[in-house]
DNA sequence: GTGTCTGCAAATTATTTGCACGTTG
DNA sequence: CAACGTGCAAATAATTTGCAGACAC
């Protein structure tokens, strides 16, 4: 299905496909959203000598070349995700899970820019509440 | 116009109306959005002995009692704002200005939760692009 | 082989905390 | 005057940087 060839992508950006870098991308791809601490923990299993400096450096580089982005949500550590089609984040404040949902935002942007004359290029939308699973547990 | 009585508000929350605390609130109120560094700089003029610890502590307390909130936007330091009617943030990536715009988000939330069965409680929306002033300068 | 990347340690920056003293109500 | 809040310094946490050796191509 979701066979992204990160080696190829890195090559086109003139970055070497090191094990660490690929592992970062693959972990992010499979998890969807990760924060630095958790990413580090996970990768330590596979690369016991992995340095946090490597993670910080790589995340910055990957952001700079537009392969990943920061996901900033109030009261949560910054998360990171692989760039894909623009989408909205559904955030559960009970279990802290983040899900993606593709939504048409044209309507919203039109209304927001009406009389404001901004030229909007990207949008960053998080909807925060309770996910179905946690709703069930509550009742 | 916008005569918010922070002393009153603090009293109802059992917080003392110290000069520092009031100055933080008033500065935030007049600027709309500030980050910690800038807030500290500004207040130093008026309170040369002001400690950053005081700012950190106060921002946390004011968040806890729901008077202010964090505004997190990718590639920007965390900003803080006085809580008001829910709104969208229009962000200029050239001059870094943040403006508020009140927009009806019902449509968006309905579409986003369709088949997702989340119960959304708050939303956090930033629309990022170029403001009218910077658009003018570019052309 | 050569330029890029990594790990490590040290440096810097950001945030939190303890405590003695000052201020608010 | 009794909390509570502040400033300062020290502690902790987060992020960045310099450098020598390792790895990708």
Short mmCIF file of C-alpha atoms (C1' of nucleotides) in Angstrom, two decimals:
data_model
loop_
_atom_site.label_atom_id
_atom_site.label_comp_id
_atom_site.label_asym_id
_atom_site.label_seq_id
_atom_site.Cartn_x
_atom_site.Cartn_y
_atom_site.Cartn_z
CA UNK A 1 0.00 0.00 0.00
CA UNK A 2 1.78 2.93 1.46
CA UNK A 3 5.18 2.18 -0.05
CA UNK A 4 7.07 5.43 0.27
CA UNK A 5 10.65 5.17 -0.97
CA UNK A 6 12.50 7.42 1.43
CA UNK A 7 15.84 6.50 -0.10
CA UNK A 8 14.73 7.99 -3.39
CA UNK A 9 13.36 11.09 -1.77
CA UNK A 10 16.56 11.65 0.19
CA UNK A 11 18.64 11.22 -2.94
CA UNK A 12 16.73 13.92 -4.77
CA UNK A 13 17.44 16.21 -1.84
CA UNK A 14 21.14 15.32 -1.72
CA UNK A 15 20.93 13.78 1.69
CA UNK A 16 22.56 10.44 2.42
CA UNK A 17 20.33 7.55 3.30
CA UNK A 18 21.86 6.67 6.64
CA UNK A 19 20.31 4.00 8.79
CA UNK A 20 19.44 6.54 11.44
CA UNK A 21 17.76 8.88 9.01
CA UNK A 22 15.76 6.13 7.37
CA UNK A 23 14.74 4.74 10.72
CA UNK A 24 13.46 8.14 11.77
CA UNK A 25 11.39 8.46 8.62
CA UNK A 26 10.05 4.93 8.78
CA UNK A 27 9.10 5.23 12.41
CA UNK A 28 7.31 8.49 11.76
CA UNK A 29 5.59 7.02 8.75
CA UNK A 30 4.28 4.03 10.63
CA UNK A 31 3.21 5.92 13.73
CA UNK A 32 1.75 8.97 12.05
CA UNK A 33 2.77 11.40 14.80
CA UNK A 34 5.65 11.24 17.28
CA UNK A 35 7.32 13.52 19.74
CA UNK A 36 11.08 13.64 20.15
CA UNK A 37 11.20 11.77 23.42
CA UNK A 38 9.17 8.83 22.19
CA UNK A 39 10.97 8.69 18.88
CA UNK A 40 14.27 8.53 20.71
CA UNK A 41 13.07 5.77 23.01
CA UNK A 42 11.82 3.68 20.13
CA UNK A 43 14.95 4.04 18.04
CA UNK A 44 17.26 3.30 20.94
CA UNK A 45 16.13 -0.32 20.78
CA UNK A 46 17.39 -0.68 17.26
CA UNK A 47 20.35 1.72 17.55
CA UNK A 48 21.63 1.63 21.11
CA UNK A 49 24.29 4.25 20.41
CA UNK A 50 21.89 6.65 18.75
CA UNK A 51 22.35 10.19 19.95
CA UNK A 52 19.61 12.67 20.60
CA UNK A 53 21.68 15.23 18.75
CA UNK A 54 21.21 13.11 15.65
CA UNK A 55 17.46 13.20 16.10
CA UNK A 56 17.39 16.95 16.60
CA UNK A 57 19.64 17.52 13.59
CA UNK A 58 17.69 15.22 11.35
CA UNK A 59 14.30 16.58 12.27
CA UNK A 60 15.54 20.08 11.47
CA UNK A 61 16.96 19.03 8.14
CA UNK A 62 13.88 17.09 7.17
CA UNK A 63 11.74 20.09 8.01
CA UNK A 64 14.01 22.36 5.98
CA UNK A 65 13.64 20.20 2.88
CA UNK A 66 9.94 19.90 3.47
CA UNK A 67 9.61 16.17 4.07
CA UNK A 68 8.18 16.46 7.56
CA UNK A 69 6.50 19.13 9.67
CA UNK A 70 5.97 20.11 13.24
CA UNK A 71 2.56 19.48 14.73
CA UNK A 72 1.97 21.89 17.59
CA UNK A 73 -1.01 21.36 19.80
CA UNK A 74 -1.69 23.15 23.09
CA UNK A 75 -0.68 21.23 26.22
CA UNK A 76 1.24 18.64 24.24
CA UNK A 77 4.90 18.33 23.36
CA UNK A 78 5.63 19.18 19.75
CA UNK A 79 4.94 16.24 17.47
CA UNK A 80 6.32 15.57 14.01
CA UNK A 81 4.69 14.00 10.97
CA UNK A 82 5.56 13.09 7.41
CA UNK A 83 4.09 15.63 5.01
CA UNK A 84 1.10 14.45 3.09
CA UNK A 85 -2.14 15.82 1.70
CA UNK A 86 -3.29 18.72 3.89
CA UNK A 87 -5.49 17.47 6.68
CA UNK A 88 -7.05 18.28 10.00
CA UNK A 89 -5.87 16.80 13.29
CA UNK A 90 -8.40 15.20 15.56
CA UNK A 91 -6.91 15.13 19.03
CA UNK A 92 -8.16 13.13 21.99
CA UNK A 93 -7.38 14.94 25.21
CA UNK A 94 -7.96 11.78 27.23
CA UNK A 95 -5.62 9.33 25.48
CA UNK A 96 -3.62 11.95 23.57
CA UNK A 97 -4.02 10.17 20.28
CA UNK A 98 -3.84 12.26 17.11
CA UNK A 99 -5.73 11.19 13.99
CA UNK A 100 -5.73 12.73 10.54
CA UNK A 101 -8.85 13.58 8.61
CA UNK A 102 -8.96 15.05 5.16
CA UNK A 103 -11.44 17.89 5.07
CA UNK A 104 -12.20 20.59 2.59
CA UNK A 105 -11.10 23.84 4.18
CA UNK A 106 -11.90 26.18 1.31
CA UNK A 107 -15.10 27.35 2.93
CA UNK A 108 -13.36 28.17 6.18
CA UNK A 109 -10.48 29.96 4.53
CA UNK A 110 -12.83 32.01 2.38
CA UNK A 111 -14.76 33.08 5.40
CA UNK A 112 -11.66 33.84 7.44
CA UNK A 113 -10.04 35.95 4.74
CA UNK A 114 -13.19 37.82 3.84
CA UNK A 115 -12.23 41.47 4.32
CA UNK A 116 -8.88 40.48 5.76
CA UNK A 117 -7.13 40.20 2.41
CA UNK A 118 -4.62 37.64 3.52
CA UNK A 119 -3.19 35.24 1.00
CA UNK A 120 -3.35 31.93 2.87
CA UNK A 121 -0.83 29.29 1.92
CA UNK A 122 -1.10 26.62 4.57
CA UNK A 123 -3.45 25.87 7.37
CA UNK A 124 -2.94 24.29 10.69
CA UNK A 125 -6.07 22.92 12.24
CA UNK A 126 -6.49 20.84 15.37
CA UNK A 127 -9.85 19.86 16.70
CA UNK A 128 -9.58 18.80 20.29
CA UNK A 129 -12.01 16.65 22.20
CA UNK A 130 -12.66 13.04 23.05
CA UNK A 131 -12.21 10.11 20.68
CA UNK A 132 -14.84 7.36 20.23
CA UNK A 133 -12.92 4.86 22.37
CA UNK A 134 -12.56 7.21 25.30
CA UNK A 135 -16.17 8.33 24.92
CA UNK A 136 -17.23 4.71 25.37
CA UNK A 137 -15.14 4.25 28.47
CA UNK A 138 -16.58 7.41 30.02
CA UNK A 139 -20.21 6.38 29.82
CA UNK B 1 -14.20 50.12 24.91
CA UNK B 2 -12.36 47.02 25.85
CA UNK B 3 -12.29 47.73 29.59
CA UNK B 4 -11.46 44.39 31.12
CA UNK B 5 -11.14 44.54 34.87
CA UNK B 6 -8.35 42.11 35.56
CA UNK B 7 -8.34 42.96 39.26
CA UNK B 8 -11.89 41.70 39.52
CA UNK B 9 -11.15 38.58 37.57
CA UNK B 10 -8.13 37.79 39.69
CA UNK B 11 -10.12 38.28 42.86
CA UNK B 12 -12.73 35.75 41.81
CA UNK B 13 -9.90 33.28 41.23
CA UNK B 14 -8.25 34.01 44.57
CA UNK B 15 -5.11 35.39 43.03
CA UNK B 16 -3.58 38.61 44.28
CA UNK B 17 -3.49 41.57 41.96
CA UNK B 18 0.22 42.23 42.05
CA UNK B 19 1.73 44.84 39.79
CA UNK B 20 3.64 42.22 37.87
CA UNK B 21 0.60 40.07 37.28
CA UNK B 22 -1.53 42.98 36.18
CA UNK B 23 1.21 44.24 33.90
CA UNK B 24 1.45 40.83 32.25
CA UNK B 25 -2.28 40.76 31.64
CA UNK B 26 -2.45 44.33 30.40
CA UNK B 27 0.46 43.89 28.06
CA UNK B 28 -1.05 40.75 26.63
CA UNK B 29 -4.39 42.43 26.31
CA UNK B 30 -3.02 45.37 24.40
CA UNK B 31 -0.73 43.37 22.14
CA UNK B 32 -3.05 40.47 21.45
CA UNK B 33 -0.28 37.88 21.22
CA UNK B 34 3.14 37.78 22.85
CA UNK B 35 5.92 35.29 23.32
CA UNK B 36 7.78 35.03 26.61
CA UNK B 37 10.96 36.70 25.41
CA UNK B 38 9.20 39.78 24.12
CA UNK B 39 6.90 40.03 27.10
CA UNK B 40 9.91 39.96 29.39
CA UNK B 41 11.70 42.64 27.39
CA UNK B 42 8.70 44.93 27.46
CA UNK B 43 8.03 44.54 31.15
CA UNK B 44 11.67 45.05 32.10
CA UNK B 45 11.29 48.70 31.20
CA UNK B 46 8.59 49.19 33.77
CA UNK B 47 9.89 46.67 36.33
CA UNK B 48 13.68 46.52 36.07
CA UNK B 49 13.92 43.84 38.76
CA UNK B 50 11.30 41.62 37.20
CA UNK B 51 12.36 38.01 37.07
CA UNK B 52 11.69 35.63 34.24
CA UNK B 53 10.68 33.08 36.85
CA UNK B 54 7.78 35.36 37.70
CA UNK B 55 6.69 35.40 34.10
CA UNK B 56 6.87 31.63 33.77
CA UNK B 57 5.01 31.13 37.02
CA UNK B 58 2.31 33.62 36.18
CA UNK B 59 1.70 32.35 32.69
CA UNK B 60 1.25 28.85 34.07
CA UNK B 61 -1.16 30.00 36.73
CA UNK B 62 -3.16 32.11 34.34
CA UNK B 63 -3.44 29.17 32.00
CA UNK B 64 -4.51 26.92 34.85
CA UNK B 65 -7.37 29.24 35.80
CA UNK B 66 -8.29 29.67 32.18
CA UNK B 67 -7.65 33.37 31.71
CA UNK B 68 -5.05 32.96 28.99
CA UNK B 69 -3.97 30.26 26.54
CA UNK B 70 -0.99 29.13 24.59
CA UNK B 71 -0.98 29.83 20.88
CA UNK B 72 1.22 27.30 19.14
CA UNK B 73 2.08 27.85 15.53
CA UNK B 74 4.70 25.92 13.54
CA UNK B 75 8.06 27.63 13.22
CA UNK B 76 7.22 30.23 15.84
CA UNK B 77 7.92 30.42 19.54
CA UNK B 78 4.86 29.72 21.67
CA UNK B 79 2.70 32.80 22.03
CA UNK B 80 0.14 33.60 24.70
CA UNK B 81 -3.19 35.39 24.47
CA UNK B 82 -6.04 36.45 26.72
CA UNK B 83 -8.96 34.10 26.31
CA UNK B 84 -11.86 35.47 24.37
CA UNK B 85 -14.52 34.31 21.95
CA UNK B 86 -13.15 31.35 19.93
CA UNK B 87 -11.42 32.58 16.82
CA UNK B 88 -9.07 31.71 14.03
CA UNK B 89 -5.50 32.97 13.82
CA UNK B 90 -4.33 34.60 10.65
CA UNK B 91 -0.56 34.44 10.61
CA UNK B 92 1.77 36.37 8.33
CA UNK B 93 4.90 34.36 7.70
CA UNK B 94 6.74 37.44 6.47
CA UNK B 95 6.24 39.84 9.38
CA UNK B 96 5.11 37.19 11.89
CA UNK B 97 2.04 39.17 12.90
CA UNK B 98 -0.90 37.21 14.28
CA UNK B 99 -4.44 38.52 13.84
CA UNK B 100 -7.69 37.15 15.18
CA UNK B 101 -10.76 36.57 13.10
CA UNK B 102 -14.06 35.26 14.34
CA UNK B 103 -15.30 32.56 12.01
CA UNK B 104 -18.06 30.03 12.21
CA UNK B 105 -16.38 26.63 12.45
CA UNK B 106 -19.46 24.47 12.77
CA UNK B 107 -19.33 23.44 9.15
CA UNK B 108 -15.71 22.38 9.38
CA UNK B 109 -16.18 20.47 12.61
CA UNK B 110 -19.22 18.67 11.24
CA UNK B 111 -17.31 17.60 8.20
CA UNK B 112 -14.25 16.56 10.19
CA UNK B 113 -16.18 14.45 12.66
CA UNK B 114 -18.37 12.83 10.07
CA UNK B 115 -17.77 9.11 10.57
CA UNK B 116 -15.04 9.82 13.09
CA UNK B 117 -17.40 10.10 16.07
CA UNK B 118 -15.22 12.45 18.03
CA UNK B 119 -16.81 14.84 20.46
CA UNK B 120 -14.98 18.08 19.71
CA UNK B 121 -14.67 20.59 22.52
CA UNK B 122 -12.20 23.18 21.33
CA UNK B 123 -10.53 23.99 18.08
CA UNK B 124 -7.21 25.42 17.29
CA UNK B 125 -6.94 26.92 13.87
CA UNK B 126 -4.12 28.87 12.29
CA UNK B 127 -4.18 30.01 8.71
CA UNK B 128 -0.72 30.88 7.55
CA UNK B 129 0.21 33.06 4.61
CA UNK B 130 0.96 36.67 3.80
CA UNK B 131 -0.84 39.67 5.27
CA UNK B 132 -2.11 42.57 3.13
CA UNK B 133 0.77 44.86 4.10
CA UNK B 134 3.44 42.35 3.19
CA UNK B 135 1.57 41.46 0.00
CA UNK B 136 1.80 45.11 -1.03
CA UNK B 137 5.51 45.30 -0.36
CA UNK B 138 6.15 42.16 -2.38
CA UNK B 139 4.56 43.39 -5.56
"C1'" DG C 1 38.50 8.66 -1.41
"C1'" DT C 2 35.80 12.52 -0.04
"C1'" DG C 3 32.25 14.84 1.78
"C1'" DT C 4 28.49 13.97 4.73
"C1'" DC C 5 26.78 12.10 9.10
"C1'" DT C 6 27.17 10.37 13.67
"C1'" DG C 7 28.23 10.02 18.65
"C1'" DC C 8 30.00 12.09 22.36
"C1'" DA C 9 30.90 15.84 25.37
"C1'" DA C 10 30.54 20.46 26.22
"C1'" DA C 11 28.05 24.73 25.54
"C1'" DT C 12 23.99 27.21 25.35
"C1'" DT C 13 19.22 28.15 26.12
"C1'" DA C 14 14.79 27.29 28.29
"C1'" DT C 15 12.19 26.19 32.29
"C1'" DT C 16 11.55 24.99 37.23
"C1'" DT C 17 12.41 25.15 42.05
"C1'" DG C 18 13.84 26.55 47.05
"C1'" DC C 19 14.14 29.99 49.97
"C1'" DA C 20 14.34 34.62 52.30
"C1'" DC C 21 12.08 38.66 51.96
"C1'" DG C 22 8.40 42.00 50.34
"C1'" DT C 23 3.53 42.88 49.27
"C1'" DT C 24 -1.49 42.38 49.13
"C1'" DG C 25 -5.83 42.16 51.19
"C1'" DC D 1 -0.46 39.90 60.16
"C1'" DA D 2 -1.23 35.87 57.33
"C1'" DA D 3 -1.09 34.21 53.06
"C1'" DC D 4 0.73 34.67 48.79
"C1'" DG D 5 3.98 36.30 45.32
"C1'" DT D 6 8.53 37.95 43.99
"C1'" DG D 7 13.55 38.01 42.99
"C1'" DC D 8 17.56 35.70 43.02
"C1'" DA D 9 20.43 31.79 42.54
"C1'" DA D 10 20.80 27.18 41.81
"C1'" DA D 11 18.91 22.99 39.68
"C1'" DT D 12 17.02 20.66 35.82
"C1'" DA D 13 15.60 20.00 31.16
"C1'" DA D 14 15.84 20.97 26.26
"C1'" DT D 15 18.42 22.07 22.30
"C1'" DT D 16 22.72 23.24 19.78
"C1'" DT D 17 27.46 22.95 18.56
"C1'" DG D 18 32.54 21.40 17.76
"C1'" DC D 19 35.15 17.88 16.66
"C1'" DA D 20 37.15 13.24 15.56
"C1'" DG D 21 36.08 9.12 13.67
"C1'" DA D 22 32.64 6.24 10.71
"C1'" DC D 23 29.80 5.59 6.76
"C1'" DA D 24 27.50 6.34 2.21
"C1'" DC D 25 28.14 6.65 -2.44
#
